[in-house]
Short mmCIF file of C-alpha atoms in Angstrom, two decimals:
data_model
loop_
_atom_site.label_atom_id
_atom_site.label_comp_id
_atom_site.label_asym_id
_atom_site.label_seq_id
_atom_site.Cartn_x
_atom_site.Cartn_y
_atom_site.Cartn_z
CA UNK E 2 0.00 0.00 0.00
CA UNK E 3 1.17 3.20 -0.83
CA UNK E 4 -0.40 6.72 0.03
CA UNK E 5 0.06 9.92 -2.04
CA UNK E 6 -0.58 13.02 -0.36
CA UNK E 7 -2.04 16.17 -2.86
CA UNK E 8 -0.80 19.36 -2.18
CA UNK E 9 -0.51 21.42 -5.27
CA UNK E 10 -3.09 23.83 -4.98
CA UNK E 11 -2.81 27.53 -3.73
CA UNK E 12 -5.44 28.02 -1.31
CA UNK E 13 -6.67 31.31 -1.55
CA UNK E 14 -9.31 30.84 0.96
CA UNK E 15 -6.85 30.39 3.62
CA UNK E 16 -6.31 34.23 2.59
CA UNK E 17 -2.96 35.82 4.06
CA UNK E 18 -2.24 32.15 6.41
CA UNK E 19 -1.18 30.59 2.15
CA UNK E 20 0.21 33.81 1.06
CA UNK E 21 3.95 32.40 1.15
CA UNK E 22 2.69 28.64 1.83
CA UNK E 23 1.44 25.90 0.16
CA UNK E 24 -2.10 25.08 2.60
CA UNK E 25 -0.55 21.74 3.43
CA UNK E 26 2.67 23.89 5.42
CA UNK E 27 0.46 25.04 7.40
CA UNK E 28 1.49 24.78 11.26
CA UNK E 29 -0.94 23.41 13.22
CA UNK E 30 0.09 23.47 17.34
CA UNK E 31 3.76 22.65 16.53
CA UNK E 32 3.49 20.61 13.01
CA UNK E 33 2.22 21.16 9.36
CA UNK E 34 -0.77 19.55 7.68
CA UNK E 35 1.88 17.89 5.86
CA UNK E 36 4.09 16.46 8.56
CA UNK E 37 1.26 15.53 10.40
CA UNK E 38 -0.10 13.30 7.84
CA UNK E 39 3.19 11.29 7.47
CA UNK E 40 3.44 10.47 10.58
CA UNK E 41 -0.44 9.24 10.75
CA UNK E 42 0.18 7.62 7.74
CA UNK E 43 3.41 5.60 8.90
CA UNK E 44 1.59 5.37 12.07
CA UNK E 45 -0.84 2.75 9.69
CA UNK E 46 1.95 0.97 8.34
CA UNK E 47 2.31 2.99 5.46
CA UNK E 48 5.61 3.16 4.57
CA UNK E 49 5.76 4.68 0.83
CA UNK E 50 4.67 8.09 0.73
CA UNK E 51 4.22 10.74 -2.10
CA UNK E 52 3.39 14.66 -2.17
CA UNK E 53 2.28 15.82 -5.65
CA UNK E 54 3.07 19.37 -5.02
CA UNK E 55 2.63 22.64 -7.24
CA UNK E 56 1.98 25.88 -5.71
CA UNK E 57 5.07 26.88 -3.48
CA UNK E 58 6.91 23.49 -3.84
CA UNK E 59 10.08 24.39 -2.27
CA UNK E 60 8.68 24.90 0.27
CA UNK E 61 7.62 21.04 0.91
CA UNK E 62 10.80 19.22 1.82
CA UNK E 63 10.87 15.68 4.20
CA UNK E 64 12.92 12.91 4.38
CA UNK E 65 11.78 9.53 3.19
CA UNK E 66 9.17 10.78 0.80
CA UNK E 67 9.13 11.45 -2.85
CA UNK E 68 7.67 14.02 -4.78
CA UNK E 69 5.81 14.52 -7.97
CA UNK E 70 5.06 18.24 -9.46
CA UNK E 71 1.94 20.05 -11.06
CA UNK E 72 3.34 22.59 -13.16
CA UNK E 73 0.44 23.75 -14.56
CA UNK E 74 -0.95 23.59 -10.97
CA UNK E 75 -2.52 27.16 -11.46
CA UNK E 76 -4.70 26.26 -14.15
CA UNK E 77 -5.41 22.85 -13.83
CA UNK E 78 -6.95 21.07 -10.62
CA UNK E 79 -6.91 17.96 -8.40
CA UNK E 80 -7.41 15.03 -11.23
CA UNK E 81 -4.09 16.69 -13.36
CA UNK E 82 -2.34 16.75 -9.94
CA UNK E 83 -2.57 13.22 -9.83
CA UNK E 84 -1.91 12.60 -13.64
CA UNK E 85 1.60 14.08 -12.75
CA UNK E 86 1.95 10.84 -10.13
CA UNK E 87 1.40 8.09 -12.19
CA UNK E 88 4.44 6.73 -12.36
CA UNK E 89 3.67 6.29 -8.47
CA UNK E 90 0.72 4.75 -9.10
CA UNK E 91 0.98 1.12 -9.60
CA UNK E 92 -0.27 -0.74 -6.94
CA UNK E 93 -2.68 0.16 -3.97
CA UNK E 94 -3.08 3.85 -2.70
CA UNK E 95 -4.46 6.04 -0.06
CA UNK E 96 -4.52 9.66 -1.75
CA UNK E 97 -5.49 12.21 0.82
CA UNK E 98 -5.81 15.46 0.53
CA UNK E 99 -3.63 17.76 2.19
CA UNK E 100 -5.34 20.04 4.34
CA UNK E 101 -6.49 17.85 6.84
CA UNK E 102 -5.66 15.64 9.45
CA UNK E 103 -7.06 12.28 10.14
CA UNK E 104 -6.04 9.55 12.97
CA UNK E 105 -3.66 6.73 12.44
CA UNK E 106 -6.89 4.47 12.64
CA UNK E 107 -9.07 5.72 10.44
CA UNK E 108 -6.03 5.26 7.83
CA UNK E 109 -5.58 1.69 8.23
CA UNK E 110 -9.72 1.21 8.54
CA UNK E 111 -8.93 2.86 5.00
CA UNK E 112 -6.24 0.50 3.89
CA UNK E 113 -7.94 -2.47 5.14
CA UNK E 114 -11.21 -1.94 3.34
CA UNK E 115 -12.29 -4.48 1.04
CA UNK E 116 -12.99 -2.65 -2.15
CA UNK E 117 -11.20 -1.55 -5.22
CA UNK E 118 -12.35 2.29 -4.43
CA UNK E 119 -13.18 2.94 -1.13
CA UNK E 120 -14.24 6.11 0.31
CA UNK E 121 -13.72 7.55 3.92
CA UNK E 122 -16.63 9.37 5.01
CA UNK E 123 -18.17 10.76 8.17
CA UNK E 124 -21.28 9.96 10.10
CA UNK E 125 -21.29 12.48 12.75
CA UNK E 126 -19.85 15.40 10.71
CA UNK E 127 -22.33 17.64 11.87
CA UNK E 128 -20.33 18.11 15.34
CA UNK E 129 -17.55 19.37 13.23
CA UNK E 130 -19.37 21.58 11.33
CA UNK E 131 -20.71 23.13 14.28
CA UNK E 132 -17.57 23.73 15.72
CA UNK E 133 -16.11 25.16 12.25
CA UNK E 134 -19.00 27.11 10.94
CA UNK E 135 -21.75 27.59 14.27
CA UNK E 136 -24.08 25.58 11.90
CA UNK E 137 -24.73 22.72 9.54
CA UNK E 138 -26.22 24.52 6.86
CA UNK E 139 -22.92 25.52 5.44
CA UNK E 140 -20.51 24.32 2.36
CA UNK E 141 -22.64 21.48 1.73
CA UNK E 142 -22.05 18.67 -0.84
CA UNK E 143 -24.22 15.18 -1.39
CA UNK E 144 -23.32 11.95 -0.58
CA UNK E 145 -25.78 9.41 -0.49
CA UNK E 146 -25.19 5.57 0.53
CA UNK E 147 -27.01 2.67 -0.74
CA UNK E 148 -28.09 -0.18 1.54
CA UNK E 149 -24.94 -1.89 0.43
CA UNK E 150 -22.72 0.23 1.75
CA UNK E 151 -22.21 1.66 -1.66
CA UNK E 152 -22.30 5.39 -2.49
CA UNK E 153 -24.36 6.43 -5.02
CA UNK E 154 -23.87 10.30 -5.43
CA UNK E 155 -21.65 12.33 -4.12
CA UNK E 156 -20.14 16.24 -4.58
CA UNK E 157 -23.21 18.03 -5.80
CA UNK E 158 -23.44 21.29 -4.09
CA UNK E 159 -26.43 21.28 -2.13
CA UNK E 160 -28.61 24.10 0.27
CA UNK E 161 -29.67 21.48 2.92
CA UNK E 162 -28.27 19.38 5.50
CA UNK E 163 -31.44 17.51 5.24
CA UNK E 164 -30.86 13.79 4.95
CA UNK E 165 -27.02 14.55 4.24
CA UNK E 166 -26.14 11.70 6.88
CA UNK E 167 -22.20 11.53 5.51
CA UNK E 168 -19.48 13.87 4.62
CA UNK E 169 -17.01 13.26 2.08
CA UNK E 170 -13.71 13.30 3.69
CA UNK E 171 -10.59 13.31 1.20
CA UNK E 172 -9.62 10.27 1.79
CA UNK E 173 -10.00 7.44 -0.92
CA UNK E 174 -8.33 3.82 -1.35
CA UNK E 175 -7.61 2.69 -4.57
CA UNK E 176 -6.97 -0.87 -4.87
CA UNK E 177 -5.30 -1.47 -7.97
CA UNK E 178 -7.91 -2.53 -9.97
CA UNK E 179 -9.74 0.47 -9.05
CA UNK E 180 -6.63 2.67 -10.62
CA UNK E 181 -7.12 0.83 -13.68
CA UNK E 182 -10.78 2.30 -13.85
CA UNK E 183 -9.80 5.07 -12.80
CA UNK E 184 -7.07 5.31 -15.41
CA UNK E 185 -9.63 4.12 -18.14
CA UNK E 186 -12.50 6.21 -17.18
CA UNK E 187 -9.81 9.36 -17.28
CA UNK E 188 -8.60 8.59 -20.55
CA UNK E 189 -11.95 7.98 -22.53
CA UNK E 190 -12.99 11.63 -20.70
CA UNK E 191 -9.74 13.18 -21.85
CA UNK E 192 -10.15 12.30 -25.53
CA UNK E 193 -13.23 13.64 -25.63
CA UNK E 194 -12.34 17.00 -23.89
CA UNK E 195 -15.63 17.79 -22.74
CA UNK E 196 -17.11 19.45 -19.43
CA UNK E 197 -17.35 17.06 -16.47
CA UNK E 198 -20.80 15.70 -16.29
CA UNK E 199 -20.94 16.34 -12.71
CA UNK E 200 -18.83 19.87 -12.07
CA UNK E 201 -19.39 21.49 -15.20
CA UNK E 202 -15.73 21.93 -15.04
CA UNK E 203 -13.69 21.86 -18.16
CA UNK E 204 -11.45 18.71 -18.20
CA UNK E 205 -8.68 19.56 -16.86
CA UNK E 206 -9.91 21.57 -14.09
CA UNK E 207 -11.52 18.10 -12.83
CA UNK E 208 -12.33 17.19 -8.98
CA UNK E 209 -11.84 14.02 -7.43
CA UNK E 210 -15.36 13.84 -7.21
CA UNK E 211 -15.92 14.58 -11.02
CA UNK E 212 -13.57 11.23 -11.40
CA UNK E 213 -15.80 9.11 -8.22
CA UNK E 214 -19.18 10.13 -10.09
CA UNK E 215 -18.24 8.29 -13.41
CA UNK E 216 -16.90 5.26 -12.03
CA UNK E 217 -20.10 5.70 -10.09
CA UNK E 218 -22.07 6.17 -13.43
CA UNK E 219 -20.09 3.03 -14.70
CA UNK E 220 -21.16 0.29 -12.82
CA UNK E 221 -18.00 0.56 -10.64
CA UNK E 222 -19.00 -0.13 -7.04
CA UNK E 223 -17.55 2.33 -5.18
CA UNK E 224 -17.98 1.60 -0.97
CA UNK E 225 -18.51 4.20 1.79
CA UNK E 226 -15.65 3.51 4.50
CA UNK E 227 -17.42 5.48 7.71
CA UNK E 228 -16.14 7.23 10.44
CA UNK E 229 -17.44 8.54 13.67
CA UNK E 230 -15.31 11.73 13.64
CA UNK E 231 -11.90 11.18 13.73
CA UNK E 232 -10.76 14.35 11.06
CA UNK E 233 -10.62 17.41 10.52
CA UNK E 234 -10.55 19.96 7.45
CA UNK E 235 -8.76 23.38 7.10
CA UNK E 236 -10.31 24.97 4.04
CA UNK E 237 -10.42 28.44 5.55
CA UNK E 238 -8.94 30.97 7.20
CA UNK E 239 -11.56 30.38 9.77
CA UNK E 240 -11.30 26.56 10.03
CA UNK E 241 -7.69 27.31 10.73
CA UNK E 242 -8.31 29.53 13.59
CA UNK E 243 -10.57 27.77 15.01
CA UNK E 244 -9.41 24.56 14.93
CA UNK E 245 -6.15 25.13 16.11
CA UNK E 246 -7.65 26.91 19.11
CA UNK E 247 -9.64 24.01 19.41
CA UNK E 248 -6.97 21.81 19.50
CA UNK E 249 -5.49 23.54 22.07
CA UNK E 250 -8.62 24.00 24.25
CA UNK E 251 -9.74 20.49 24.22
CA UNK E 252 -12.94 21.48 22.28
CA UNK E 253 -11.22 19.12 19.39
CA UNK E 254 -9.29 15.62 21.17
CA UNK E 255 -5.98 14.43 20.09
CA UNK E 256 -7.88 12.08 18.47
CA UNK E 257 -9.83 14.26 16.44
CA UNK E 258 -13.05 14.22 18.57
CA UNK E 259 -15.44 16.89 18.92
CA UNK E 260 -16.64 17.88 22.18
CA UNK E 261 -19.63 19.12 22.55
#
């Protein structure tokens, strides 16, 4: 198993905190997004560890872990960040992205799913959105699970919380098997250089979940790995402050816990 960590984007919501950083460098009570996530990540056994990096890349430099580059980072998006990997990509990963932090045993409940594309995803991510935003009603995407443990539609902006049980994380295992759809699926979509069914989003300004939703649309079963907590995301300038004063107070545990 290998994980690959994405980290080429610039972050302008973090506002003046990305200014001179790639999000990912972001300190976070003593270590970055970044440094963090290695060590959870070795913490689950996993041992081989990329960054595909972009905006500010010097400034992402650890031992032990290779590195693949977006150049076009600034006009491309997530799915082209992970194009640049490929080489990397030949046999099972964990690709996270990088700004946020997730326990060591929520990785390996990752790593030992059984399914060629797995998904980590929260149950109780309401308590987290409370804590970010002082309601639920806020940045809201779908993601719906079948009574298979399957999800069937996912990343559609959406107004409601309403029956929005799960929260896409930014976490997803590919087994190998799953790459090659992934791979395929990618291909077919770049020949035809069309919008993303999902996003709207030219080609290469793809999401991850542009990529999920057709091998969704496939056939491709792709499972729901859930979580009870056990994360946390730093989009904003906001989620930044106030989860690293939550860290600090106890309001957020060590093990990524909200308390209400």
């Amino acid at each position: 198993m290998k994980a690959l960590i994405l980290a080429a984007g610039s972050g302008t919501r973090m506002g003046k905190y990305t200014e001179n950083l790639p999000k990912g460098m972001l300190n976070v009570n003593g270590r970055t997004l970044i440094e963090r996530q290695i060590e959870t990540l070795r913490a689950a056994g996993i041992g081989d560890i990329a960054v595909a990096t972009g905006y500010k890349s010097e400034k992402i430099a650890y031992a032990g872990v290779k590195y693949y580059h977006n150049a076009e980072y600034a006009t491309t998006n997530m799915l082209e960040t992970i194009m640049c990997a490929k080489a990397f990509l030949n046999d099972d990963v964990l690709i996270a992205y990088s700004d946020i932090m997730y326990t060591p045993e929520l990785a390996k409940k990752c790593v030992e799913a059984k399914a060629d594309i797995g998904v980590a995803v929260d149950k109780d991510w309401k308590k987290l959105w409370k804590l970010r935003y002082d309601t639920v009603d806020f940045d809201l995407e779908t993601l719906f699970v079948d009574e298979n443990g399957n999800i069937t539609d996912l990343g559609r902006e959406t107004n409601s919380s309403e029956g929005l049980d799960y929260r896409y994380i930014g976490l997803i295992k590919f087994s190998k098997v799953g790459l090659k759809s992934a791979f395929d699926i990618y291909g077919t979509r770049k020949k035809e250089n069309a919008p993303w069914p999902q996003s709207g989003k030219e080609f290469k300004k793809g999401y991850m979940t542009d990529l999920l939703s057709e091998l969704i649309r496939s056939g491709m079963a792709v499972k729901a790995i859930v979580s009870a907590g056990g994360w946390a995301e730093f989009d904003t300038a906001q989620d930044y402050e106030r989860l690293s004063e939550a860290l600090k107070n106890g309001k957020l545990t060590q093990n990524l816990m909200v308390k209400e």
